Amino acid sequence: MTAATTTLGYTAAMLALTALAAKADGEFYQLDLGEKTRTAVISVERERLAYGMVFSDNIGREDLTLTASYKFTLGTPVTFRVGPALQIEGPDTLKGGIRLVAEHYQPTSFGSIFLLGEATTIDRGYFALAAIGFDKPDVTVEFSYLGDDDGFRDKVAALAFGIPNTKARFRAGYKFDTEEAFVGISINTF
C-alpha cells in the first residue's frame, strides 16, 4: 500500500467510528502530538457495546488498531470489556486478536479516581492507566504504562486541564522511554 492509501484507510476508519458517536451513550476523543510521536484515540459506547480506534505513529512506526467490545460486570465495582481487535501495522501487516479491559471509576470528595488495565493477544500488548481528577482546580493527573512483546515500552505522565464551559481538556505530558514531551487535547462525554 502507498502512503496515500494508508492515510485514506485511517481517515475512513476514523470517520466510521465518529459516525457511531451520534447514537452513543458516551464518547472519548484524544489527540497527543510530540516531536517524534503522535497518537489519536476514539472510543464510542452505546449501551453494552463499545467501539474504538487508536492510531499511533511512534518514530515512523505507524499502527492503526480497531476494536469492538461487550461490557459486563461480575458483581464487583470493576467493569470488564472483551472483544475482537484488528491492527494494521505499517502499511501492509494485518494482525487480529482478542482484547480484554478492566476499568473502575470512583467519584471522591475531591474529584475522581479512574483505573484501567488492558491486555490484547496482538503482540501481547498491554496498557495500564491511573488518573486522579481534582474538581478545584479542574486538573487530572495521569500515569500510564504500555508496551508489547515487539519491543515497545513507555511510561507516561500527563496533566489534563479543563477548558472552561466545555468537555475538552488541554493535555501536557512526558514519555519517559521515548524521552519526549507532548501536548494534546481530549474530549470526554461519559
Coordinates of N, CA and C in Angstrom, one line a residue:
M1 N 0.8 -1.2 0.0 CA 0.0 0.0 0.0 C 0.9 1.2 0.0
T2 N 0.4 2.3 -0.6 CA 1.1 3.5 -0.6 C 0.7 4.3 0.6
A3 N 1.5 5.4 0.9 CA 1.2 6.3 2.0 C -0.2 6.9 1.8
A4 N -0.5 7.3 0.6 CA -1.8 7.9 0.4 C -3.0 6.9 0.7
T5 N -2.8 5.6 0.3 CA -3.8 4.6 0.5 C -3.9 4.4 2.0
T6 N -2.8 4.3 2.7 CA -2.8 4.1 4.2 C -3.5 5.3 4.9
T7 N -3.2 6.5 4.5 CA -3.9 7.7 5.1 C -5.4 7.6 4.8
L8 N -5.8 7.3 3.6 CA -7.2 7.2 3.3 C -7.9 6.1 4.1
G9 N -7.2 5.0 4.3 CA -7.8 4.0 5.2 C -8.0 4.4 6.6
Y10 N -7.0 5.1 7.2 CA -7.1 5.6 8.5 C -8.2 6.6 8.6
T11 N -8.3 7.5 7.7 CA -9.3 8.5 7.7 C -10.7 7.9 7.6
A12 N -10.9 6.9 6.8 CA -12.2 6.2 6.7 C -12.6 5.5 8.0
A13 N -11.6 4.9 8.6 CA -11.9 4.3 9.9 C -12.3 5.3 11.0
M14 N -11.6 6.4 11.0 CA -11.9 7.5 12.0 C -13.3 8.0 11.7
L15 N -13.7 8.2 10.4 CA -15.0 8.8 10.1 C -16.1 7.8 10.5
A16 N -15.8 6.5 10.2 CA -16.8 5.5 10.6 C -17.1 5.4 12.0
L17 N -16.0 5.5 12.8 CA -16.2 5.5 14.3 C -16.9 6.8 14.8
T18 N -16.5 7.9 14.2 CA -17.1 9.2 14.5 C -18.6 9.1 14.2
A19 N -19.0 8.5 13.2 CA -20.4 8.4 12.8 C -21.2 7.7 13.9
L20 N -20.6 6.7 14.5 CA -21.2 5.9 15.5 C -21.5 6.8 16.8
A21 N -20.7 7.8 16.9 CA -20.8 8.7 18.1 C -22.2 9.4 18.2
A22 N -22.8 9.6 17.1 CA -24.1 10.3 17.1 C -25.1 9.6 17.9
K23 N -25.0 8.2 18.0 CA -26.0 7.4 18.7 C -25.4 6.9 20.1
A24 N -24.3 7.4 20.5 CA -23.6 6.8 21.6 C -24.1 7.3 23.0
D25 N -23.8 6.5 24.0 CA -24.1 6.9 25.4 C -22.9 7.8 25.8
G26 N -21.8 7.7 25.2 CA -20.6 8.5 25.6 C -19.5 8.3 24.6
E27 N -18.7 9.3 24.5 CA -17.6 9.3 23.5 C -16.3 9.8 24.2
F28 N -15.2 9.4 23.8 CA -13.9 9.9 24.2 C -13.0 10.1 23.0
Y29 N -12.5 11.3 22.9 CA -11.5 11.6 21.8 C -10.3 12.1 22.4
Q30 N -9.1 11.8 21.9 CA -7.9 12.3 22.4 C -6.8 12.4 21.2
L31 N -6.1 13.5 21.2 CA -5.0 13.6 20.2 C -3.8 14.2 21.0
D32 N -2.7 13.5 20.9 CA -1.5 13.9 21.5 C -0.4 14.0 20.5
L33 N 0.3 15.1 20.5 CA 1.4 15.4 19.5 C 2.7 15.7 20.2
G34 N 3.7 15.0 19.8 CA 5.1 15.2 20.2 C 6.0 15.4 19.0
E35 N 7.3 15.7 19.3 CA 8.2 15.9 18.2 C 8.4 14.6 17.4
K36 N 8.4 13.4 18.0 CA 8.6 12.1 17.4 C 7.4 11.3 17.3
T37 N 6.4 11.5 18.0 CA 5.2 10.6 18.1 C 3.9 11.4 18.0
R38 N 2.9 10.7 17.6 CA 1.5 11.3 17.6 C 0.6 10.1 17.8
T39 N -0.5 10.4 18.6 CA -1.5 9.4 18.9 C -2.9 10.0 18.9
A40 N -3.8 9.3 18.2 CA -5.2 9.7 18.2 C -6.0 8.5 18.7
V41 N -7.0 8.8 19.6 CA -7.9 7.8 20.2 C -9.3 8.2 20.0
I42 N -10.1 7.3 19.6 CA -11.6 7.5 19.6 C -12.2 6.3 20.3
S43 N -13.1 6.5 21.2 CA -13.9 5.5 21.9 C -15.3 5.9 21.9
V44 N -16.2 5.0 21.5 CA -17.6 5.3 21.4 C -18.4 4.1 22.1
E45 N -19.3 4.5 23.0 CA -20.0 3.4 23.8 C -21.5 3.6 23.6
R46 N -22.2 2.5 23.3 CA -23.6 2.5 23.2 C -24.1 1.3 24.0
E47 N -24.8 1.6 25.1 CA -25.3 0.6 26.0 C -24.1 -0.4 26.4
R48 N -24.2 -1.6 26.0 CA -23.1 -2.6 26.4 C -22.0 -2.7 25.4
L49 N -22.2 -2.1 24.2 CA -21.2 -2.2 23.1 C -20.3 -1.0 23.1
A50 N -19.0 -1.2 22.8 CA -18.1 -0.1 22.7 C -17.3 -0.4 21.4
Y51 N -16.9 0.7 20.7 CA -16.1 0.7 19.5 C -14.9 1.6 19.7
G52 N -13.7 1.2 19.3 CA -12.6 2.1 19.5 C -11.6 2.1 18.3
M53 N -10.8 3.1 18.2 CA -9.8 3.2 17.2 C -8.6 4.0 17.9
V54 N -7.4 3.4 17.7 CA -6.2 4.1 18.2 C -5.2 4.1 17.0
F55 N -4.8 5.3 16.6 CA -3.7 5.5 15.6 C -2.5 6.0 16.3
S56 N -1.4 5.3 16.1 CA -0.1 5.8 16.7 C 1.0 5.8 15.7
D57 N 1.8 6.8 15.7 CA 2.9 7.0 14.9 C 4.1 7.2 15.8
N58 N 4.9 6.2 16.1 CA 5.9 6.2 17.1 C 7.3 6.1 16.4
I59 N 7.9 7.2 16.1 CA 9.2 7.3 15.4 C 9.1 6.5 14.1
G60 N 8.1 6.8 13.3 CA 8.0 6.2 12.0 C 7.3 4.9 11.9
R61 N 6.9 4.3 13.1 CA 6.2 3.0 13.1 C 4.7 3.3 13.3
E62 N 3.9 3.2 12.2 CA 2.5 3.5 12.3 C 1.7 2.3 12.6
D63 N 0.7 2.4 13.5 CA -0.2 1.3 13.8 C -1.6 1.9 13.8
L64 N -2.6 1.2 13.3 CA -4.0 1.5 13.5 C -4.7 0.3 14.1
T65 N -5.3 0.5 15.2 CA -6.0 -0.6 15.9 C -7.5 -0.3 16.0
L66 N -8.3 -1.2 15.6 CA -9.7 -1.1 15.6 C -10.2 -2.1 16.6
T67 N -11.2 -1.8 17.5 CA -11.7 -2.7 18.5 C -13.2 -2.6 18.6
A68 N -13.8 -3.7 19.0 CA -15.2 -3.7 19.4 C -15.3 -4.6 20.7
S69 N -16.1 -4.2 21.6 CA -16.2 -5.0 22.8 C -17.5 -4.9 23.5
Y70 N -17.8 -5.9 24.3 CA -19.0 -6.1 25.1 C -18.7 -5.8 26.5
K71 N -19.5 -5.0 27.2 CA -19.3 -4.6 28.6 C -20.1 -5.5 29.5
F72 N -19.5 -5.9 30.6 CA -20.2 -6.6 31.7 C -19.5 -6.4 33.0
T73 N -20.2 -6.8 34.1 CA -19.7 -6.8 35.4 C -19.8 -8.1 36.0
L74 N -19.1 -8.4 37.1 CA -19.2 -9.7 37.8 C -19.5 -9.5 39.2
G75 N -20.4 -8.5 39.5 CA -20.8 -8.2 40.9 C -19.8 -7.5 41.6
T76 N -18.8 -6.8 40.9 CA -17.8 -6.0 41.6 C -17.9 -4.6 41.0
P77 N -17.2 -3.7 41.6 CA -17.2 -2.3 41.1 C -16.3 -2.1 39.9
V78 N -15.8 -3.2 39.3 CA -15.0 -3.2 38.1 C -15.8 -3.6 36.9
T79 N -15.7 -2.8 35.9 CA -16.4 -3.1 34.6 C -15.4 -3.8 33.7
F80 N -15.8 -4.8 33.0 CA -15.0 -5.5 32.1 C -15.5 -5.4 30.7
R81 N -14.6 -5.4 29.7 CA -14.9 -5.4 28.3 C -14.1 -6.5 27.6
V82 N -14.7 -7.2 26.7 CA -14.0 -8.2 25.9 C -14.5 -8.1 24.5
G83 N -13.5 -8.3 23.5 CA -14.0 -8.4 22.2 C -12.8 -8.5 21.2
P84 N -13.1 -8.5 19.9 CA -12.0 -8.6 18.9 C -11.2 -7.3 18.7
A85 N -10.0 -7.5 18.2 CA -9.2 -6.3 17.9 C -8.5 -6.6 16.5
L86 N -8.3 -5.6 15.7 CA -7.7 -5.7 14.5 C -6.6 -4.6 14.4
Q87 N -5.4 -5.0 14.0 CA -4.3 -4.0 14.0 C -3.7 -4.0 12.6
I88 N -3.6 -2.8 12.0 CA -2.8 -2.6 10.8 C -1.5 -2.0 11.2
E89 N -0.4 -2.8 11.1 CA 0.9 -2.4 11.5 C 1.7 -2.0 10.2
G90 N 2.1 -0.7 10.2 CA 2.7 -0.3 8.9 C 1.7 -0.3 7.8
P91 N 2.1 -0.3 6.6 CA 1.2 -0.2 5.5 C 0.6 -1.6 5.1
D92 N 1.3 -2.7 5.5 CA 0.9 -4.0 4.9 C 0.8 -5.2 5.9
T93 N 0.9 -5.0 7.2 CA 0.8 -6.1 8.1 C -0.5 -6.0 8.9
L94 N -1.3 -7.1 8.8 CA -2.6 -7.1 9.4 C -2.6 -8.2 10.5
K95 N -3.0 -7.8 11.7 CA -3.0 -8.7 12.9 C -4.3 -8.7 13.5
G96 N -4.8 -9.9 14.0 CA -6.1 -9.9 14.7 C -5.9 -10.6 16.1
G97 N -6.8 -10.3 17.0 CA -6.7 -10.9 18.3 C -7.9 -10.5 19.2
I98 N -7.7 -10.8 20.4 CA -8.7 -10.6 21.5 C -8.2 -9.5 22.4
R99 N -9.1 -8.6 22.9 CA -8.7 -7.6 23.8 C -9.6 -7.7 25.0
L100 N -9.0 -7.6 26.2 CA -9.7 -7.6 27.5 C -9.4 -6.3 28.3
V101 N -10.4 -5.6 28.8 CA -10.2 -4.4 29.5 C -10.9 -4.5 30.8
A102 N -10.3 -4.0 31.9 CA -10.9 -3.9 33.2 C -10.8 -2.4 33.6
E103 N -11.9 -1.8 34.1 CA -11.8 -0.4 34.5 C -12.7 -0.1 35.7
H104 N -12.3 0.9 36.4 CA -13.0 1.3 37.6 C -13.0 2.8 37.7
Y105 N -14.2 3.4 37.9 CA -14.3 4.8 38.1 C -15.0 5.0 39.5
Q106 N -14.3 5.9 40.3 CA -14.8 6.2 41.6 C -14.9 7.7 41.9
P107 N -16.1 8.2 42.1 CA -16.2 9.6 42.5 C -15.6 9.7 43.9
T108 N -15.0 10.9 44.2 CA -14.4 11.1 45.5 C -14.8 12.5 46.0
S109 N -14.5 12.8 47.3 CA -14.8 14.1 47.8 C -14.0 15.2 47.1
F110 N -12.9 14.9 46.5 CA -12.1 15.9 45.8 C -12.2 15.9 44.3
G111 N -12.8 14.8 43.8 CA -13.0 14.7 42.3 C -13.3 13.3 41.9
S112 N -12.2 12.5 41.4 CA -12.5 11.2 41.0 C -11.2 10.4 40.8
I113 N -11.3 9.1 40.8 CA -10.2 8.2 40.5 C -10.6 7.2 39.4
F114 N -9.8 7.1 38.4 CA -10.1 6.2 37.3 C -8.9 5.3 37.1
L115 N -9.2 4.0 37.1 CA -8.2 2.9 36.9 C -8.6 2.1 35.7
L116 N -7.6 1.8 34.8 CA -7.9 1.0 33.6 C -6.7 0.1 33.4
G117 N -7.0 -1.2 33.1 CA -6.0 -2.1 32.6 C -6.5 -2.8 31.4
E118 N -5.6 -3.0 30.4 CA -5.9 -3.6 29.1 C -4.9 -4.5 28.7
A119 N -5.3 -5.7 28.1 CA -4.4 -6.6 27.5 C -5.0 -7.1 26.2
T120 N -4.1 -7.4 25.3 CA -4.5 -7.9 24.0 C -3.6 -9.0 23.5
T121 N -4.1 -9.9 22.8 CA -3.3 -11.0 22.3 C -2.4 -10.6 21.1
I122 N -2.7 -9.4 20.5 CA -1.9 -8.9 19.5 C -0.5 -8.4 20.1
D123 N 0.5 -9.1 19.7 CA 1.9 -8.8 20.2 C 1.9 -8.8 21.7
R124 N 1.0 -9.5 22.4 CA 0.9 -9.5 23.9 C 1.0 -8.0 24.4
G125 N 0.2 -7.2 23.8 CA 0.2 -5.8 24.2 C -0.5 -5.5 25.5
Y126 N -0.1 -4.5 26.2 CA -0.8 -4.1 27.5 C -0.7 -2.6 27.7
F127 N -1.7 -2.1 28.5 CA -1.8 -0.7 28.8 C -2.4 -0.6 30.2
A128 N -1.8 0.2 31.0 CA -2.4 0.5 32.4 C -2.4 2.0 32.6
L129 N -3.5 2.5 33.2 CA -3.7 3.9 33.4 C -4.3 4.1 34.8
A130 N -3.7 5.1 35.5 CA -4.3 5.6 36.7 C -4.5 7.1 36.5
A131 N -5.7 7.6 36.8 CA -6.0 9.0 36.6 C -6.7 9.5 37.9
I132 N -6.1 10.6 38.4 CA -6.7 11.2 39.6 C -7.2 12.6 39.2
G133 N -8.5 12.8 39.3 CA -9.1 14.0 38.9 C -9.4 14.9 40.1
F134 N -9.2 16.2 40.0 CA -9.5 17.1 41.0 C -10.5 18.1 40.5
D135 N -11.5 18.5 41.4 CA -12.5 19.4 41.0 C -12.0 20.9 41.0
K136 N -11.3 21.2 42.0 CA -10.8 22.6 42.2 C -9.3 22.5 42.5
P137 N -8.4 22.9 41.6 CA -8.7 23.3 40.3 C -9.0 22.1 39.4
D138 N -9.6 22.4 38.3 CA -10.1 21.3 37.4 C -8.9 20.7 36.6
V139 N -8.2 19.8 37.3 CA -7.0 19.2 36.7 C -7.0 17.7 37.0
T140 N -6.5 16.9 36.0 CA -6.3 15.5 36.2 C -4.9 15.1 36.1
V141 N -4.4 14.3 37.0 CA -3.0 13.8 36.9 C -3.1 12.3 36.4
E142 N -2.4 12.0 35.4 CA -2.4 10.7 34.7 C -1.0 10.0 34.7
F143 N -1.0 8.7 35.0 CA 0.2 7.9 34.9 C -0.2 6.7 34.0
S144 N 0.6 6.4 33.0 CA 0.3 5.2 32.3 C 1.6 4.4 31.9
Y145 N 1.4 3.1 31.7 CA 2.5 2.2 31.3 C 2.0 1.3 30.2
L146 N 2.7 1.3 29.1 CA 2.2 0.5 28.0 C 3.4 -0.2 27.2
G147 N 3.1 -1.2 26.5 CA 4.1 -1.9 25.7 C 3.6 -3.2 25.1
D148 N 4.5 -3.9 24.5 CA 4.1 -5.2 23.8 C 5.4 -6.0 23.7
D149 N 5.2 -7.3 23.3 CA 6.4 -8.1 23.1 C 7.2 -7.9 21.8
D150 N 6.8 -6.8 21.1 CA 7.5 -6.4 19.9 C 8.7 -5.5 20.2
G151 N 8.9 -5.2 21.5 CA 10.0 -4.4 22.0 C 9.6 -3.0 22.3
F152 N 8.3 -2.6 22.2 CA 7.9 -1.3 22.5 C 7.5 -1.2 24.0
R153 N 8.0 -0.2 24.7 CA 7.7 0.1 26.1 C 7.7 1.6 26.3
D154 N 6.8 2.1 27.2 CA 6.8 3.5 27.6 C 6.1 3.7 28.9
K155 N 6.6 4.7 29.6 CA 5.9 5.2 30.8 C 5.6 6.6 30.6
V156 N 4.4 7.0 30.9 CA 3.9 8.4 30.6 C 3.3 9.0 31.8
A157 N 3.6 10.3 32.0 CA 2.9 11.1 33.0 C 2.3 12.3 32.3
A158 N 1.1 12.7 32.7 CA 0.5 13.8 32.0 C -0.4 14.6 33.0
L159 N -0.6 15.8 32.6 CA -1.6 16.7 33.3 C -2.7 17.1 32.3
A160 N -3.9 17.0 32.7 CA -5.0 17.5 31.8 C -5.8 18.6 32.5
F161 N -5.9 19.7 31.9 CA -6.5 20.9 32.5 C -7.9 21.1 31.8
G162 N -8.9 21.2 32.5 CA -10.3 21.5 32.0 C -10.3 22.9 31.3
I163 N -10.9 22.9 30.1 CA -11.1 24.1 29.4 C -12.5 24.6 29.8
P164 N -12.7 25.8 30.4 CA -14.0 26.2 31.0 C -15.1 26.2 30.0
N165 N -16.3 25.8 30.5 CA -17.5 25.7 29.7 C -17.5 24.7 28.5
T166 N -16.6 23.7 28.6 CA -16.5 22.7 27.5 C -16.3 21.4 28.2
K167 N -16.3 20.3 27.4 CA -16.0 19.0 27.9 C -14.5 18.7 27.5
A168 N -13.8 19.7 26.9 CA -12.5 19.5 26.4 C -11.5 19.7 27.5
R169 N -10.3 19.1 27.4 CA -9.2 19.3 28.3 C -7.9 19.4 27.5
F170 N -7.1 20.4 27.9 CA -5.7 20.5 27.4 C -4.8 19.6 28.1
R171 N -4.0 18.9 27.4 CA -3.1 17.9 28.0 C -1.6 18.3 27.7
A172 N -0.8 18.0 28.7 CA 0.6 18.2 28.5 C 1.3 17.0 29.3
G173 N 2.3 16.4 28.8 CA 3.0 15.3 29.5 C 4.3 15.0 28.9
Y174 N 4.9 13.9 29.5 CA 6.2 13.4 29.1 C 6.2 11.9 29.0
K175 N 6.8 11.4 27.9 CA 7.0 10.0 27.7 C 8.4 9.7 28.1
F176 N 8.6 8.9 29.1 CA 9.9 8.7 29.7 C 10.9 7.8 28.9
D177 N 10.4 6.7 28.3 CA 11.2 5.8 27.5 C 11.5 6.5 26.1
T178 N 10.5 7.1 25.6 CA 10.7 7.8 24.3 C 11.5 9.1 24.5
E179 N 11.5 9.6 25.7 CA 12.2 10.9 26.1 C 11.6 12.0 25.2
E180 N 10.3 12.2 25.4 CA 9.6 13.2 24.6 C 8.5 13.9 25.4
A181 N 8.4 15.2 25.3 CA 7.3 15.9 25.8 C 6.2 16.0 24.7
F182 N 5.0 16.1 25.2 CA 3.9 16.2 24.2 C 2.8 17.1 24.7
V183 N 2.0 17.6 23.8 CA 0.8 18.3 24.2 C -0.4 17.7 23.4
G184 N -1.6 18.0 23.9 CA -2.7 17.4 23.3 C -4.0 17.9 23.8
I185 N -5.1 17.4 23.3 CA -6.5 17.7 23.7 C -7.3 16.5 23.8
S186 N -8.2 16.5 24.8 CA -9.1 15.3 24.9 C -10.5 15.9 25.1
I187 N -11.5 15.1 24.7 CA -12.9 15.4 24.9 C -13.6 14.2 25.5
N188 N -14.3 14.3 26.6 CA -14.9 13.1 27.2 C -16.4 13.5 27.6
T189 N -17.3 12.7 27.0 CA -18.7 13.0 27.2 C -19.3 11.9 28.1
F190 N -18.5 11.0 28.7 CA -19.1 10.0 29.6 C -19.5 10.6 30.9

